[in-house]
XYZ file of C-alpha atoms in Angstrom:
629
model
C 0.098 0.090 0.049
C 1.307 3.109 -1.112
C 1.653 6.525 1.291
C -1.376 8.136 -0.939
C -3.264 5.125 -0.475
C -2.912 5.004 3.235
C -3.840 8.726 3.205
C -7.684 7.488 2.410
C -7.441 5.321 5.660
C -6.424 8.592 7.633
C -9.335 10.438 5.807
C -11.761 7.747 6.977
C -10.534 7.673 10.570
C -11.057 11.557 11.053
C -14.466 11.684 9.302
C -13.189 14.062 6.502
C -15.667 15.598 4.427
C -16.139 14.215 0.764
C -14.341 16.818 -1.235
C -11.164 15.805 0.820
C -10.947 12.397 -0.932
C -9.751 14.139 -4.173
C -6.873 15.590 -2.727
C -4.525 12.164 -2.597
C -5.272 11.744 -6.425
C -4.690 15.713 -7.300
C -1.354 15.701 -5.391
C -0.182 12.377 -7.137
C -1.129 13.774 -10.419
C 0.716 17.231 -9.557
C 3.689 15.105 -8.537
C 3.731 13.486 -12.042
C 2.520 9.810 -10.881
C 2.048 7.461 -13.850
C -1.500 6.186 -15.085
C -1.105 2.863 -13.154
C -0.427 4.535 -9.640
C -3.401 7.028 -10.712
C -5.774 4.367 -11.523
C -5.043 2.626 -8.078
C -5.381 5.606 -6.165
C -8.880 6.251 -8.025
C -9.940 2.725 -7.192
C -8.906 3.261 -3.414
C -10.798 6.724 -3.445
C -14.235 4.966 -4.548
C -13.444 2.173 -2.176
C -13.055 4.784 0.609
C -16.192 6.771 -0.467
C -18.078 3.686 -0.304
C -16.853 2.707 3.134
C -17.565 6.236 4.380
C -20.995 6.135 3.082
C -21.668 2.882 4.707
C -20.342 4.338 7.970
C -22.445 7.507 7.560
C -25.556 5.317 6.840
C -24.768 3.100 10.023
C -24.241 6.391 12.106
C -27.389 7.837 10.897
C -29.239 4.454 11.727
C -27.919 4.232 15.041
C -28.982 8.002 15.646
C -32.516 7.099 14.540
C -32.410 3.876 17.214
C -31.124 6.033 19.680
C -33.867 8.372 19.483
C -36.730 6.022 19.068
C -35.189 4.329 22.321
C -34.811 7.584 23.922
C -38.608 8.245 23.064
C -39.776 5.061 24.461
C -37.725 5.657 27.705
C -39.513 8.947 27.900
C -42.947 7.202 27.562
C -41.894 4.607 30.142
C -41.529 7.470 32.759
C -44.359 9.654 31.332
C -45.253 12.659 33.712
C -45.938 15.231 31.398
C -47.851 14.698 27.981
C -46.746 17.975 26.749
C -42.993 17.399 27.438
C -42.874 14.205 25.672
C -44.544 15.215 22.795
C -42.006 18.399 22.346
C -39.524 15.829 22.799
C -40.840 13.527 20.027
C -41.212 16.772 17.585
C -37.796 18.003 18.380
C -35.993 14.803 17.655
C -38.283 14.086 14.432
C -37.096 17.630 13.094
C -33.111 16.774 14.124
C -32.984 13.585 12.440
C -35.199 14.483 9.197
C -32.916 17.649 8.985
C -36.169 19.827 8.367
C -36.539 23.410 9.588
C -39.718 22.711 10.892
C -41.708 19.984 12.762
C -45.185 20.076 14.122
C -47.895 17.716 15.383
C -51.968 18.620 15.369
C -54.570 16.527 17.266
C -58.380 16.168 16.005
C -60.788 17.881 18.685
C -64.062 15.686 18.192
C -66.028 18.112 20.208
C -65.131 21.137 18.103
C -65.167 18.909 14.920
C -61.756 20.248 13.731
C -57.991 20.148 14.325
C -55.662 22.103 16.177
C -52.022 22.636 16.674
C -50.413 20.783 19.723
C -46.711 20.945 19.446
C -44.387 23.099 16.728
C -40.829 23.273 16.880
C -38.845 25.556 14.530
C -41.963 27.650 13.765
C -41.747 31.626 13.780
C -45.302 32.239 12.830
C -47.841 33.072 15.586
C -50.753 32.598 13.022
C -49.448 29.200 11.860
C -48.875 28.006 15.602
C -52.358 28.962 16.695
C -54.061 27.433 13.464
C -57.195 25.478 13.633
C -58.603 23.860 10.626
C -61.723 21.950 9.558
C -61.749 18.228 9.138
C -60.728 17.144 5.506
C -58.924 20.508 4.919
C -55.355 20.784 3.846
C -52.545 18.217 3.394
C -53.321 17.306 7.254
C -57.081 16.517 6.251
C -55.831 14.407 3.262
C -53.859 12.294 5.966
C -56.374 12.197 8.540
C -58.891 10.974 6.168
C -56.888 8.448 4.083
C -54.498 7.332 7.400
C -51.874 7.137 4.968
C -48.659 9.300 4.821
C -48.406 11.957 2.137
C -45.822 14.341 1.187
C -45.641 17.326 -1.135
C -42.447 18.978 -2.738
C -44.213 22.081 -3.199
C -47.542 22.593 -1.187
C -49.007 25.566 -3.229
C -48.638 23.696 -6.506
C -50.199 20.464 -5.156
C -53.807 20.073 -5.907
C -54.310 16.609 -4.402
C -56.032 18.239 -1.288
C -58.344 20.893 -0.415
C -56.699 24.291 -0.014
C -58.213 26.894 2.208
C -57.607 30.619 2.413
C -56.769 30.054 6.069
C -54.641 27.307 5.734
C -52.521 28.717 3.059
C -52.261 32.119 4.734
C -50.807 30.443 7.768
C -48.483 28.009 5.938
C -47.404 31.055 3.522
C -46.967 32.975 6.526
C -44.377 30.350 7.971
C -42.972 30.008 4.660
C -43.248 26.312 3.993
C -42.822 24.521 0.806
C -42.242 20.996 1.004
C -44.253 19.071 3.703
C -44.494 15.367 4.962
C -47.334 14.303 7.241
C -48.037 10.871 9.054
C -51.155 9.752 10.869
C -51.281 9.300 14.596
C -53.550 6.368 15.014
C -55.049 4.411 17.780
C -56.361 1.094 16.407
C -58.289 2.109 13.344
C -58.842 5.720 14.569
C -56.842 8.596 13.420
C -56.527 11.177 16.176
C -54.170 13.527 14.747
C -50.956 13.989 12.281
C -47.159 14.476 12.779
C -45.353 16.695 10.096
C -42.170 17.620 9.133
C -41.496 20.438 6.633
C -38.792 22.715 4.838
C -38.977 26.029 3.808
C -37.378 24.820 0.090
C -38.367 22.311 -2.055
C -36.892 18.829 -0.852
C -37.648 15.157 -1.604
C -38.298 13.034 1.418
C -36.902 9.583 1.137
C -38.709 6.290 1.916
C -36.565 5.720 5.130
C -37.335 9.265 6.394
C -41.404 8.621 5.859
C -40.941 5.411 7.654
C -38.877 7.247 10.617
C -41.472 9.909 11.035
C -44.032 7.123 11.043
C -42.342 5.430 13.916
C -42.241 8.804 16.013
C -46.057 9.206 15.237
C -46.401 5.918 16.540
C -44.854 6.951 19.803
C -46.864 10.035 19.963
C -49.949 8.169 19.728
C -48.908 5.473 22.596
C -47.869 8.891 24.663
C -51.724 10.079 24.192
C -53.085 6.815 24.733
C -50.924 6.479 27.915
C -51.895 9.918 29.098
C -55.490 9.189 28.537
C -55.113 5.953 30.343
C -53.356 7.790 33.227
C -56.607 10.138 33.061
C -58.801 7.252 33.746
C -56.644 5.996 36.116
C -56.644 9.069 38.082
C -60.497 9.172 37.728
C -60.665 5.719 39.323
C -58.486 6.635 41.981
C -60.624 9.434 42.913
C -63.649 7.113 43.232
C -61.801 4.848 44.970
C -60.723 7.433 47.627
C -64.609 8.305 47.741
C -65.298 4.437 48.585
C -62.732 3.794 50.868
C -64.545 1.494 53.374
C -65.527 -0.512 50.404
C -61.798 -0.861 49.131
C -60.768 -2.147 52.643
C -63.320 -4.771 52.310
C -62.210 -5.835 49.048
C -58.704 -5.555 49.344
C -58.073 -9.035 48.780
C -60.229 -8.885 45.589
C -58.195 -5.643 44.511
C -54.943 -7.569 44.786
C -56.178 -10.405 42.931
C -57.204 -8.041 40.096
C -53.748 -6.445 40.192
C -52.129 -9.902 39.910
C -54.273 -10.517 36.593
C -53.099 -6.982 35.279
C -49.640 -8.252 35.975
C -50.307 -11.606 34.217
C -52.131 -9.916 31.255
C -49.383 -7.481 30.855
C -46.528 -10.158 31.148
C -48.392 -12.259 28.428
C -48.892 -9.222 25.955
C -45.223 -8.709 26.444
C -44.176 -12.078 25.827
C -46.142 -12.452 22.864
C -48.896 -14.642 24.552
C -52.306 -15.378 22.606
C -55.965 -15.352 23.110
C -56.051 -18.687 24.820
C -53.263 -17.563 27.135
C -55.160 -14.702 28.399
C -58.469 -16.849 29.268
C -56.287 -19.609 31.092
C -54.564 -16.788 33.090
C -58.109 -15.470 33.850
C -59.385 -18.819 34.856
C -56.602 -19.322 37.061
C -57.316 -16.149 39.039
C -60.940 -16.175 39.040
C -61.445 -20.021 39.476
C -63.609 -22.096 37.169
C -63.183 -22.259 33.480
C -62.696 -19.527 30.914
C -62.923 -19.938 26.939
C -63.311 -17.574 24.110
C -65.711 -18.222 21.615
C -65.897 -16.433 18.176
C -69.872 -16.649 18.182
C -70.843 -14.542 21.598
C -74.408 -15.557 23.046
C -77.004 -12.660 22.494
C -76.509 -11.088 26.023
C -72.703 -10.226 25.608
C -73.822 -8.381 22.288
C -76.132 -6.108 24.165
C -73.923 -5.483 27.448
C -71.925 -2.628 25.904
C -68.719 -3.993 27.121
C -69.840 -5.232 30.652
C -69.786 -8.429 32.008
C -73.212 -10.068 32.203
C -74.616 -13.132 33.718
C -76.305 -15.922 31.715
C -77.661 -18.515 33.425
C -74.530 -20.138 35.609
C -72.032 -18.417 33.312
C -70.581 -14.788 33.067
C -69.932 -13.440 29.497
C -67.767 -10.489 28.398
C -67.829 -9.425 24.726
C -64.544 -8.843 22.997
C -65.057 -5.908 20.922
C -63.561 -2.632 19.676
C -64.865 0.250 17.845
C -68.288 -1.375 17.334
C -66.947 -4.620 15.951
C -67.632 -7.824 17.945
C -64.794 -10.334 17.769
C -66.073 -13.033 20.094
C -66.842 -13.427 23.788
C -65.014 -14.532 27.076
C -67.170 -16.898 28.537
C -66.307 -17.664 32.364
C -68.193 -21.186 33.802
C -68.062 -22.512 37.340
C -68.433 -19.150 38.862
C -71.890 -18.236 39.398
C -71.467 -15.530 41.908
C -69.021 -12.706 40.876
C -68.455 -9.513 42.621
C -67.812 -6.313 40.881
C -64.155 -6.288 41.095
C -64.277 -9.831 39.466
C -66.672 -8.742 36.828
C -64.129 -5.891 36.022
C -61.200 -8.308 35.820
C -63.218 -10.355 33.275
C -64.080 -7.324 31.404
C -60.362 -6.174 31.459
C -59.399 -9.509 30.201
C -61.901 -9.101 27.233
C -60.321 -5.643 26.461
C -56.969 -7.322 26.471
C -57.970 -10.013 24.132
C -59.561 -7.543 21.871
C -56.149 -5.662 21.580
C -54.467 -9.014 20.648
C -56.909 -9.675 17.986
C -56.720 -6.104 16.580
C -52.586 -6.701 16.531
C -53.151 -9.744 14.651
C -55.356 -8.385 12.328
C -53.059 -5.063 11.744
C -50.010 -7.355 11.345
C -52.190 -9.342 8.610
C -53.389 -6.309 6.855
C -49.890 -4.877 6.700
C -48.505 -7.745 5.062
C -51.452 -7.725 2.590
C -50.569 -4.231 1.617
C -46.802 -5.004 1.178
C -47.617 -8.056 -1.119
C -49.957 -5.434 -3.058
C -47.354 -2.845 -3.432
C -44.823 -5.286 -4.789
C -46.962 -6.425 -7.233
C -48.160 -3.073 -8.306
C -44.423 -2.020 -8.632
C -43.971 -5.343 -10.885
C -46.906 -4.021 -13.060
C -46.445 -0.126 -13.006
C -42.824 0.019 -12.520
C -40.870 -2.369 -14.343
C -37.678 -0.399 -14.433
C -37.348 -0.871 -10.715
C -33.979 -2.108 -9.334
C -34.148 -5.892 -9.774
C -32.054 -6.660 -6.828
C -34.493 -4.567 -4.541
C -37.629 -6.406 -5.853
C -36.167 -9.736 -5.321
C -35.154 -8.559 -1.666
C -38.768 -7.585 -1.073
C -40.150 -10.607 -2.482
C -37.792 -12.807 -0.314
C -39.100 -11.215 2.598
C -42.560 -12.005 1.611
C -41.300 -15.619 0.753
C -42.040 -15.396 -2.688
C -39.723 -16.444 -5.498
C -40.050 -13.947 -8.325
C -37.371 -15.811 -10.629
C -39.830 -18.948 -10.785
C -42.679 -19.482 -13.487
C -45.669 -17.637 -12.331
C -49.098 -16.923 -13.688
C -50.913 -13.465 -13.520
C -54.703 -13.842 -12.874
C -57.220 -11.091 -13.140
C -60.424 -11.950 -10.922
C -63.752 -10.108 -10.439
C -67.042 -11.150 -8.349
C -69.639 -11.353 -11.114
C -73.341 -10.799 -9.343
C -76.144 -9.345 -11.695
C -78.276 -7.060 -9.900
C -82.008 -7.584 -8.768
C -84.763 -5.548 -8.588
C -84.586 -5.082 -4.749
C -80.682 -4.886 -4.619
C -79.062 -3.543 -7.771
C -75.687 -3.877 -8.429
C -73.307 -1.097 -7.807
C -72.347 1.531 -5.684
C -71.454 0.748 -1.923
C -72.286 -3.038 -2.540
C -69.623 -3.248 -5.507
C -66.998 -1.240 -3.095
C -67.803 -3.900 -0.794
C -67.300 -6.731 -2.828
C -63.934 -5.547 -4.161
C -62.823 -5.436 -0.497
C -63.886 -9.061 0.186
C -62.381 -10.480 -3.009
C -59.275 -8.567 -2.207
C -59.115 -10.011 1.231
C -59.683 -13.413 -0.044
C -57.196 -13.315 -2.755
C -54.618 -11.628 -0.249
C -55.069 -14.569 1.966
C -54.794 -17.123 -1.182
C -51.471 -15.394 -2.352
C -50.325 -15.602 1.410
C -50.779 -19.371 1.469
C -49.447 -19.879 -2.068
C -46.366 -17.779 -1.541
C -47.775 -15.171 -4.311
C -48.895 -11.545 -4.672
C -52.272 -9.822 -4.795
C -53.281 -6.466 -5.334
C -56.677 -4.649 -5.790
C -56.856 -3.118 -9.174
C -59.096 -1.760 -11.926
C -62.092 -2.637 -9.959
C -61.056 -6.142 -9.339
C -58.041 -8.231 -7.999
C -54.969 -9.235 -9.703
C -52.744 -11.935 -8.384
C -49.482 -13.580 -9.231
C -49.252 -16.978 -8.301
C -46.457 -19.510 -8.834
C -47.099 -22.363 -11.469
C -47.026 -25.677 -9.727
C -45.254 -28.701 -11.295
C -47.452 -30.268 -14.143
C -49.767 -27.229 -13.705
C -51.063 -25.092 -16.576
C -52.099 -21.562 -16.449
C -55.954 -22.735 -17.205
C -55.570 -25.120 -14.261
C -54.663 -22.332 -11.843
C -57.448 -20.257 -13.246
C -59.789 -22.792 -12.446
C -58.420 -23.576 -9.214
C -58.539 -19.885 -8.200
C -62.070 -19.286 -9.268
C -63.142 -22.300 -7.261
C -61.187 -21.263 -4.100
C -62.367 -17.718 -4.347
C -65.942 -18.479 -5.195
C -66.054 -21.105 -2.248
C -64.440 -18.538 0.182
C -67.089 -15.472 -0.758
C -70.154 -17.839 -1.761
C -70.348 -15.756 -4.833
C -69.221 -16.421 -8.461
C -65.625 -15.267 -8.979
C -64.666 -15.270 -12.504
C -60.645 -15.515 -13.236
C -58.804 -14.909 -16.322
C -55.055 -16.017 -16.624
C -52.356 -14.975 -18.741
C -49.813 -17.219 -20.294
C -46.728 -18.408 -17.872
C -44.231 -15.581 -17.064
C -41.090 -17.583 -16.948
C -39.234 -15.228 -14.270
C -41.178 -11.756 -13.192
C -38.139 -10.130 -11.668
C -36.051 -10.916 -14.573
C -38.153 -9.577 -17.348
C -39.356 -6.026 -17.203
C -42.603 -5.346 -18.654
C -43.703 -9.056 -18.789
C -45.909 -8.713 -15.791
C -47.725 -5.785 -17.153
C -48.307 -7.476 -20.392
C -49.288 -10.640 -18.785
C -51.993 -8.552 -16.615
C -53.420 -7.076 -19.868
C -53.819 -10.427 -21.374
C -55.434 -11.880 -18.368
C -57.777 -8.879 -18.228
C -58.725 -9.673 -21.927
C -59.284 -13.314 -21.009
C -61.761 -12.208 -18.023
C -63.638 -9.864 -20.303
C -64.110 -12.598 -22.692
C -65.224 -15.183 -20.235
C -67.986 -12.838 -18.968
C -69.096 -11.918 -22.792
C -69.180 -15.651 -23.400
C -71.701 -15.979 -20.227
C -69.033 -17.942 -18.334
C -69.326 -15.986 -14.931
C -67.710 -17.854 -12.153
C -65.473 -19.999 -14.421
C -61.827 -19.566 -14.724
C -59.887 -20.187 -17.933
C -56.621 -19.013 -20.008
C -56.599 -17.926 -23.858
C -55.829 -21.633 -24.699
C -59.032 -22.651 -23.304
C -61.115 -20.054 -25.642
C -60.440 -21.486 -28.980
C -59.603 -19.107 -31.706
C -60.958 -16.125 -29.546
C -57.885 -16.945 -27.369
C -55.809 -16.961 -30.093
C -56.995 -13.286 -30.593
C -56.633 -12.359 -26.861
C -53.180 -13.982 -26.085
C -49.976 -11.517 -26.484
C -48.072 -14.522 -27.985
C -50.183 -15.727 -31.081
C -49.686 -19.536 -30.628
C -50.967 -20.600 -34.091
C -49.503 -24.009 -33.959
C -50.883 -24.896 -30.465
C -54.290 -23.560 -31.621
C -54.135 -25.891 -34.727
C -52.669 -28.751 -32.453
C -55.804 -28.443 -29.978
C -58.435 -28.003 -32.722
C -57.472 -30.779 -35.578
C -54.304 -32.261 -34.125
C -55.943 -35.582 -33.740
C -57.158 -35.764 -37.527
C -53.413 -34.403 -38.603
C -51.774 -36.994 -36.754
C -53.985 -39.758 -38.071
C -53.381 -38.661 -41.756
C -49.584 -38.611 -40.868
C -49.950 -42.066 -39.495
C -51.981 -43.855 -41.649
C -51.571 -42.131 -45.026
C -55.201 -41.148 -45.073
C -56.826 -37.829 -46.552
C -59.178 -36.706 -43.803
C -57.848 -33.095 -43.622
C -58.857 -32.795 -47.314
C -62.072 -34.221 -46.830
C -63.120 -31.826 -44.193
C -61.880 -28.941 -46.548
C -64.129 -30.205 -49.231
C -66.898 -31.150 -46.771
C -67.073 -27.589 -45.180
C -66.536 -25.842 -48.882
C -69.496 -27.810 -50.184
C -71.779 -26.477 -47.433
C -71.376 -29.689 -45.537
C -73.195 -31.773 -48.249
C -71.679 -35.140 -48.554
C -72.945 -35.585 -51.978
C -71.216 -32.214 -53.358
C -68.190 -33.717 -51.129
C -67.768 -36.890 -53.246
C -67.869 -34.781 -56.623
C -65.277 -32.536 -55.363
C -63.016 -35.599 -54.121
C -64.031 -38.097 -57.071
C -64.818 -40.778 -54.597
C -68.116 -42.640 -53.637
C -70.539 -41.205 -51.135
C -70.108 -44.121 -49.045
C -66.496 -43.219 -48.863
C -67.322 -39.666 -47.724
C -69.598 -41.178 -45.105
C -67.101 -43.287 -43.561
C -64.381 -40.444 -43.515
C -66.898 -38.177 -41.679
C -67.526 -41.023 -39.279
C -63.867 -41.435 -38.715
C -63.631 -37.501 -38.156
C -66.288 -37.709 -35.762
C -64.602 -40.308 -33.770
C -61.187 -38.229 -33.752
C -62.774 -34.739 -32.776
C -65.770 -35.795 -30.903
C -69.587 -35.996 -31.878
C -70.071 -32.383 -31.568
C -67.581 -31.354 -34.368
C -70.299 -30.368 -36.634
C -71.816 -27.935 -34.196
C -71.918 -24.076 -35.254
C -69.215 -23.227 -32.554
C -66.722 -26.108 -33.368
C -67.193 -25.976 -36.940
C -65.887 -22.188 -36.981
C -62.908 -23.034 -35.078
C -62.248 -26.364 -37.087
C -62.311 -24.103 -40.217
C -60.147 -21.426 -38.988
C -57.736 -24.189 -37.877
C -58.028 -25.824 -41.537
C -56.950 -22.274 -43.017
C -54.318 -22.006 -40.433
C -52.786 -25.393 -41.186
C -52.865 -25.148 -44.725
C -51.108 -21.629 -44.596
C -48.430 -23.104 -42.485
C -48.122 -25.839 -44.890
C -47.796 -23.251 -47.822
C -45.120 -21.480 -45.654
C -43.224 -24.388 -45.021
C -42.999 -25.369 -48.905
């Protein structure tokens, strides 16, 4: 290693700026170094710059993780909600390198949104801003519960501009804004923002980082609300001090349940673990059922007695997931009832977390498939890495399938509107589950659903289409029509192939519906000459082989002239008498040949639909023979 090359190690060691890495090459060139030495220095420089970039990335990730850890530590010792939210906003601003960061919360009572915490703001008007629901970029984030970013706020027409908001934003001088939702369960309670007074592009990692801070902020708010509830409960307990003393043992038992449930949640326990823990403390047996008895549905979250058992509904946001049923303890005091209710609440949180994880994976699968269709020039390596995390091998043969629920409207329940939207959601959910179990991908698209499923050994695209139609139709109890593309050998290695295959699958789906084959699954190869027109690849030889291949093979083996007989038969209007004149044979010979053709092609070969395909196949066979000659 030369002295000049070693100087790059010194630059790395002291964390020099990028510009400093050009100096050794310039000095060597000035001192008359030869081309080989300069090339070696240039290679060492590029290697050093890559190492520097990697170190910078690691330092940045360490800083992000440290900030998130510090935020979690603040939450663990939460005393002042405002202080915790200020710390979150400050750290978000620092790590994203923005000039301003702020957090807004929804006010359900007033029906609007208000600024709760700002950092880096200089405008009093902006700091005191209140805006109506659905207005501005924040309103769009709150409505969709998804992050949104704008490079230039005033030139962005995706959200509703109002004079009040635009004046405040202009007062603050903001240009580029990123907003992520603060959610509790499925409810958006506010928005966390990072903004600059100049145009800039927010990277995906920065969006994810701000989302992590938003999650912490939501936890802080939820924790503060829980603390407020706890303080209120303590006030009630103080007023009922005598009752507390009488029930101290019961309270200790409730505390034990709380600790047990907390430990279960932290260690990844499931629904049945919660039931077992409550049964151990309360006595009797506790079971979770997905079909709660009627009394539990009407109890509004309270434990109710039903004969010799107690039932607590497991619900959240008005949706009932099931119930905890306590048997063997017909007499429960209020504290034990509350314990059962708390256990039901914890169970609902576990079920919501499981659902959220499933929905997140479904969205990720959909986003990857959308990228394969819409952005074929994406980095192949990154696509493969994303697919590997989903246990999907995008270098194996796959088939693209377009699926849609086919339900004709009735007089009492017309198709369309909200029903169609609900159908699309149900279809996407069922297709996503199928894709996850088959290690494929699924996405809602063009009013239906598109799937990318691996092609199993011995399967054809048509087989996979029929299997998918049966599976989705059975899951939804509705007819689901599925059109399939020809196999795509390696989706990740063929830019644009998935998009072309999707268009072919959609054409096949439309053809099935026009042919009255709703609820069926098929590929172009199943649709005869229509499939020949629909397919992206014109497989003429395959069409001829599927249509008259048995007759051609028979002629080749036996030296017969059945193909010529069919041509003459159709040319004569399917008249045996005129056919025998054209072929100069006896009419009995024509009859024998037609009988042989029927045995080879099937008894319906002279039906209108079959004759059309057979005549087209005969023409194509004749043309291919002429070209070969």
